[in-house]
mmCIF file of C-alpha atoms in Angstrom:
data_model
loop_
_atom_site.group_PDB
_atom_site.id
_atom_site.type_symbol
_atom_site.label_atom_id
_atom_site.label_comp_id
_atom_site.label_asym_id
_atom_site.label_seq_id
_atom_site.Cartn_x
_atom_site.Cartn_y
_atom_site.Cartn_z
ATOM 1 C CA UNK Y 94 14.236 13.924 3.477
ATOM 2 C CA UNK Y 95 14.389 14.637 -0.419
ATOM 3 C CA UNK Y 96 11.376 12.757 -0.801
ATOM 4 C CA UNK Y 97 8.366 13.476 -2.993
ATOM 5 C CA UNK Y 98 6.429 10.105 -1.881
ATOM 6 C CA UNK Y 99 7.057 8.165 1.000
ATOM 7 C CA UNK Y 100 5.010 4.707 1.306
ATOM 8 C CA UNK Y 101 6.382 1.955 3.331
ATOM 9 C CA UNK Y 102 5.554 -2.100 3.350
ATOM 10 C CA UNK Y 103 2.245 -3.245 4.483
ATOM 11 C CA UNK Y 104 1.649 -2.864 8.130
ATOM 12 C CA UNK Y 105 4.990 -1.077 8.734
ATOM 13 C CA UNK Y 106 3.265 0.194 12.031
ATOM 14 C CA UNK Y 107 1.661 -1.992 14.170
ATOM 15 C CA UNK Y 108 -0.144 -0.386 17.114
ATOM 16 C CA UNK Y 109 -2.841 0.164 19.091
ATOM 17 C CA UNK Y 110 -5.984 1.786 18.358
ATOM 18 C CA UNK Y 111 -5.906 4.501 20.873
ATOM 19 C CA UNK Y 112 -2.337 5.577 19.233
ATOM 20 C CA UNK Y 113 -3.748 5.739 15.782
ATOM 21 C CA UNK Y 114 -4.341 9.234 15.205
ATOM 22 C CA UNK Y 115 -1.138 10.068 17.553
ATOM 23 C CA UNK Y 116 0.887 8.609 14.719
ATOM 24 C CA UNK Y 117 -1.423 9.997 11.589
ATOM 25 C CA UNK Y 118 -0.768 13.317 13.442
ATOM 26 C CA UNK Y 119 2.601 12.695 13.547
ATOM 27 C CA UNK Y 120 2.645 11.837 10.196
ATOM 28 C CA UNK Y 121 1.087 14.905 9.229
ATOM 29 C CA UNK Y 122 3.321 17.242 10.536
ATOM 30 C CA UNK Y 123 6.305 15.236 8.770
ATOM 31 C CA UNK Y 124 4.223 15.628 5.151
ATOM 32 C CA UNK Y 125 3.937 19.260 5.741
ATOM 33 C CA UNK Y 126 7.398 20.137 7.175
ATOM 34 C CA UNK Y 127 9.335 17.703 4.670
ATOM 35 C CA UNK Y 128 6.583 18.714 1.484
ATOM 36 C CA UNK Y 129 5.804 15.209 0.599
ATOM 37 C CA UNK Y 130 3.139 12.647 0.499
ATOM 38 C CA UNK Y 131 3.668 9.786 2.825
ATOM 39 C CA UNK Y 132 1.685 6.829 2.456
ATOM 40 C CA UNK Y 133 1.516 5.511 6.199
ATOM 41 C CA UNK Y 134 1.014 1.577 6.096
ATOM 42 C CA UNK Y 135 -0.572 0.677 9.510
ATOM 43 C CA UNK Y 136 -1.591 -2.606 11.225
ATOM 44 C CA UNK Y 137 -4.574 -1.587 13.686
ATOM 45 C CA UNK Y 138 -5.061 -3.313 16.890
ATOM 46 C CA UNK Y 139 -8.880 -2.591 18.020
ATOM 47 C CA UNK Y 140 -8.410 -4.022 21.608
ATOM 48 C CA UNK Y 141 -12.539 -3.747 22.721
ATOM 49 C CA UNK Y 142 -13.718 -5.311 19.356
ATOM 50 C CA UNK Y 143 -11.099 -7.774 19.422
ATOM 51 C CA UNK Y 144 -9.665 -7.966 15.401
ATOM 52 C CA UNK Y 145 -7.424 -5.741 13.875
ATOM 53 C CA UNK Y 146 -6.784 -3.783 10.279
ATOM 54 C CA UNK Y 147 -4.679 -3.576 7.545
ATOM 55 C CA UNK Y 148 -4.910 -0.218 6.329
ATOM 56 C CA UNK Y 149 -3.366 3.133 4.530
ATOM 57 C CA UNK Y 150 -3.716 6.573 5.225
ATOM 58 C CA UNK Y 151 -2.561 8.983 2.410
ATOM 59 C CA UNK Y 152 -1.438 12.305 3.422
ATOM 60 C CA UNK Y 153 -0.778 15.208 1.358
ATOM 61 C CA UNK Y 154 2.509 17.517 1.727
ATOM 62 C CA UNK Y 155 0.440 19.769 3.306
ATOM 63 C CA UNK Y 156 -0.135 17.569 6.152
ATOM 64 C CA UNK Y 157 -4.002 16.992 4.889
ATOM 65 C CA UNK Y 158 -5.453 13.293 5.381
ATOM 66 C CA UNK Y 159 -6.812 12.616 1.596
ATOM 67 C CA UNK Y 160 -7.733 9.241 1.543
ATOM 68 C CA UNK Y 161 -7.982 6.066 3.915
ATOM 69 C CA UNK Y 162 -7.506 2.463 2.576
ATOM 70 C CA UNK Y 163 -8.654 -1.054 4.535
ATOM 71 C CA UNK Y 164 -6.991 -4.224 2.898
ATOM 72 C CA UNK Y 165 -10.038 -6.250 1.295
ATOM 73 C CA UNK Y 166 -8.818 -9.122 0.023
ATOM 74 C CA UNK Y 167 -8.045 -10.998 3.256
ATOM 75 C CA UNK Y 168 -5.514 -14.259 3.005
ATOM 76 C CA UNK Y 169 -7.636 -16.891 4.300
ATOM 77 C CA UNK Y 170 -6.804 -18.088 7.764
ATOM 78 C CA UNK Y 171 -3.885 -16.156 7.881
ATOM 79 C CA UNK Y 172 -5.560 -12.900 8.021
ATOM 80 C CA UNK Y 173 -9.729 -13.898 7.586
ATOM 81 C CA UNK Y 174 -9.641 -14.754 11.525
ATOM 82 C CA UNK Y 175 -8.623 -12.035 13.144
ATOM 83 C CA UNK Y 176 -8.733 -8.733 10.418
ATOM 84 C CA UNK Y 177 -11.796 -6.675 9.505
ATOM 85 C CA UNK Y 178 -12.431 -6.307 5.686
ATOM 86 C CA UNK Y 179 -12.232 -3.191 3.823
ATOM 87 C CA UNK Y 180 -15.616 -2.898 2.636
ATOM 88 C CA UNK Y 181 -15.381 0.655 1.449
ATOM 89 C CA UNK Y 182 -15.287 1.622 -2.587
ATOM 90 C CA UNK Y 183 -11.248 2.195 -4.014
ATOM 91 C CA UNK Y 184 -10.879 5.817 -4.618
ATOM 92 C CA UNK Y 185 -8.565 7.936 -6.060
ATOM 93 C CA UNK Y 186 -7.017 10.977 -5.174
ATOM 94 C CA UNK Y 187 -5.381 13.862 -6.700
ATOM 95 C CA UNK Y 188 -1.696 15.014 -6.227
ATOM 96 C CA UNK Y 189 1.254 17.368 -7.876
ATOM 97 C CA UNK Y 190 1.913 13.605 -9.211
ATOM 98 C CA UNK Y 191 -1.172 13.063 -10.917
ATOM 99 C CA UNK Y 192 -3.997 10.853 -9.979
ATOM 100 C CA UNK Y 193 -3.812 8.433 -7.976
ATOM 101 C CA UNK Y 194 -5.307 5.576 -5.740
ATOM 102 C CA UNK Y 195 -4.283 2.559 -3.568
ATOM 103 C CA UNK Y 196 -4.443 -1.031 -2.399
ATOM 104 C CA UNK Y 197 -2.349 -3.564 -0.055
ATOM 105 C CA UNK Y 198 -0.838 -6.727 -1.201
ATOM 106 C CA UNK Y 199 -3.112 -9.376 -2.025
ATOM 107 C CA UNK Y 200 -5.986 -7.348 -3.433
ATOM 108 C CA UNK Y 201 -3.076 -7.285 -6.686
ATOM 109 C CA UNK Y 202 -4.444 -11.027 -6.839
ATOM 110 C CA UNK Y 203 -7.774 -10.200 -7.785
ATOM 111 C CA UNK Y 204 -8.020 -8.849 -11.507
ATOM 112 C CA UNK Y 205 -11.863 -7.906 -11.096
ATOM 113 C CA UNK Y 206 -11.287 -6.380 -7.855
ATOM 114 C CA UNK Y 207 -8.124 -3.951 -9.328
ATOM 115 C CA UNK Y 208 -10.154 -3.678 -12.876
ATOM 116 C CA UNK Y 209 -12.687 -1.726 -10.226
ATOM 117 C CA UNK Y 210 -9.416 0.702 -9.760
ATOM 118 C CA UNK Y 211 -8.327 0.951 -13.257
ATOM 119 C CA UNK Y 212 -11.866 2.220 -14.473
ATOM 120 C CA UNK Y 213 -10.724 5.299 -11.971
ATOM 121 C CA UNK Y 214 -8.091 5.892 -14.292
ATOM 122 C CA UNK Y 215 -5.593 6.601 -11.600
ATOM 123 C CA UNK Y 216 -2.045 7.422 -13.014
ATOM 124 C CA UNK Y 217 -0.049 5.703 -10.312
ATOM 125 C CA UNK Y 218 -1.076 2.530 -7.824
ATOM 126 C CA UNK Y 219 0.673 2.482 -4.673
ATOM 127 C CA UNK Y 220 0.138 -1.425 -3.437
ATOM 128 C CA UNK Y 221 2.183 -1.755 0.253
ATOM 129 C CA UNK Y 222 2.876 -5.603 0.366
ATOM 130 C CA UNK Y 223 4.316 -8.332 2.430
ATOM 131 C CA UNK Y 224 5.845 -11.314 1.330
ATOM 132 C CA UNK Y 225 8.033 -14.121 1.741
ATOM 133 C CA UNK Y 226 11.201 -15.630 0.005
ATOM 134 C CA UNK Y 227 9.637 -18.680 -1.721
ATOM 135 C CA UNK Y 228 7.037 -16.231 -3.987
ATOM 136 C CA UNK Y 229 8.948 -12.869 -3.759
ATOM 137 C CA UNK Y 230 9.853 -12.468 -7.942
ATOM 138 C CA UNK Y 231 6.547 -14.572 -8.915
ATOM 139 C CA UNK Y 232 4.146 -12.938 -6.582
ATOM 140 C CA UNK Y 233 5.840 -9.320 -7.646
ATOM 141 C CA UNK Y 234 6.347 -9.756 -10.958
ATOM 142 C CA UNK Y 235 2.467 -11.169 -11.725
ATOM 143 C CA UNK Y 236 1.412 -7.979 -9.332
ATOM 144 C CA UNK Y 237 2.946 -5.570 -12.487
ATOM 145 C CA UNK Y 238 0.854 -7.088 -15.115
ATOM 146 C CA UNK Y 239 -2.285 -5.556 -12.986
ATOM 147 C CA UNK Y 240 -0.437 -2.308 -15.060
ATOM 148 C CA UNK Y 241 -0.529 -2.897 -18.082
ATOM 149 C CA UNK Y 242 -3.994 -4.414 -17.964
ATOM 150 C CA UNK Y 243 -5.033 -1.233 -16.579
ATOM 151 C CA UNK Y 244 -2.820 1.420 -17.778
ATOM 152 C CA UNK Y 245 -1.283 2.836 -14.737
ATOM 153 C CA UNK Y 246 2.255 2.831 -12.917
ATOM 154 C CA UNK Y 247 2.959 0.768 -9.912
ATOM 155 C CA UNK Y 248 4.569 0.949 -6.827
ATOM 156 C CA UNK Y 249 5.017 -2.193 -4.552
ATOM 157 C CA UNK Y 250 6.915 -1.468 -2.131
ATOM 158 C CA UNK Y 251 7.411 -5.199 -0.208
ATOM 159 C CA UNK Y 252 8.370 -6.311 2.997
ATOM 160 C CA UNK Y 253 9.852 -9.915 2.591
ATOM 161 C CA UNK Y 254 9.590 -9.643 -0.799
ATOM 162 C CA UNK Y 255 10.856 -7.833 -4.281
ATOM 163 C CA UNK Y 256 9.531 -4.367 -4.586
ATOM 164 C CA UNK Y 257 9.227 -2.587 -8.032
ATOM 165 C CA UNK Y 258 8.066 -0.255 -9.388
ATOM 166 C CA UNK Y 259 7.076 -0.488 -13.249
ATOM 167 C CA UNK Y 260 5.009 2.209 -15.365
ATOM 168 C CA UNK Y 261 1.616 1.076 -17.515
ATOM 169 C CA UNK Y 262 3.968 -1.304 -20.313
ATOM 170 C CA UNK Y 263 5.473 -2.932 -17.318
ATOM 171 C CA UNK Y 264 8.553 -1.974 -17.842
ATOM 172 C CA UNK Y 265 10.127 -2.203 -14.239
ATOM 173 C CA UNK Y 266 11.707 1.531 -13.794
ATOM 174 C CA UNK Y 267 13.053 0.144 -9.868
ATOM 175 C CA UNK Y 268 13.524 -3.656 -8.617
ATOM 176 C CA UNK Y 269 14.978 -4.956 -5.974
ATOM 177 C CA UNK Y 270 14.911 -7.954 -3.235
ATOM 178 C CA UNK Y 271 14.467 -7.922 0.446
ATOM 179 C CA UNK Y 272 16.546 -11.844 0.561
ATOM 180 C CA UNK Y 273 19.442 -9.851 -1.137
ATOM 181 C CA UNK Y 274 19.138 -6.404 -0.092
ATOM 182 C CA UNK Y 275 17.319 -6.720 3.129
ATOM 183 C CA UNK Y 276 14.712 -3.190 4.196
ATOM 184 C CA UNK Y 277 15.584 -0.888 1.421
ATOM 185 C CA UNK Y 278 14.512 2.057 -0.300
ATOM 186 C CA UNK Y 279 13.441 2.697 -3.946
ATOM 187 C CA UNK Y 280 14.236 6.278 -5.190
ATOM 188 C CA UNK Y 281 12.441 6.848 -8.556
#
């Protein structure tokens, strides 16, 4: 795939909870035959409890789960009704890459919640995000000063949206928009 790090938009895959670790499995194998880290973006259906969740799972290119990721900053009564909350501390995790950690879209919002992540110290941010035409530059482009508050590079990659990628000044290194370029791919 010529890939080092794959990450898609939030909740690339939505499906049901008994397929979950079907797909991370999946997954797996694809990290360790292809040697890269994918970053699978998933939108959980947990039929019996009735919500759902926004989550990440990170998996090394040795097809090794390192880290999973629920969404905590819920959009009110778009996702509040119907998604559980990540309640779980941010972590980071180590790579060939450096360190690194995650979040998913609107958690970018929250300066004291992403100040938690940036006392980690984590070299690189991977943020999965969906968004719409009417905020995709603003909503972006305020996600990259979260960077140079907190001294790490970003990766948004956005569904709906602008994705970039900037390092800890904020200086973008990849841009584009979904309106103009439709799903896309940022090589950095």
């Amino acid at each position: 795939m010529n890939a080092n790090i794959l990450t898609f938009s939030e909740e690339a895959f939505f499906i049901p909870s008994n397929l979950r670790q079907e797909l991370i499995d999946y997954t797996s194998s694809l990290a360790d035959s292809n040697d890269m880290y994918i970053v699978l973006a998933l939108d959980v259906v947990y039929e019996n409890e009735e919500y759902a969740s926004n989550e990440l799972v990170v998996i090394d290119d040795e097809g090794n789960m390192l880290y999973e990721y629920v969404k905590h900053k819920l959009i009110p009564f778009i996702e509040t009704p119907e998604y559980k909350k990540g309640e779980a501390e941010v972590q980071t995790f180590e790579t060939k890459y450096g360190t690194m950690s995650t979040v998913i879209c609107f958690d970018l919002d929250f300066p004291n919640f992403i100040n938690k992540v940036g006392r980690l110290h984590p070299d690189i941010l991977i943020a999965p995000s969906w968004d719409y035409k009417a905020i995709e530059r603003y909503h972006t482009l305020n996600t990259a000063y979260r960077a140079i508050e907190n001294g790490f590079c970003l990766v948004r990659n956005t569904y709906g949206g602008a994705s970039i990628a900037c390092n800890s000044r904020g200086l973008k290194l990849q841009y584009s928009l979904f309106s103009e370029t439709g799903p896309h791919k940022m090589k950095i």
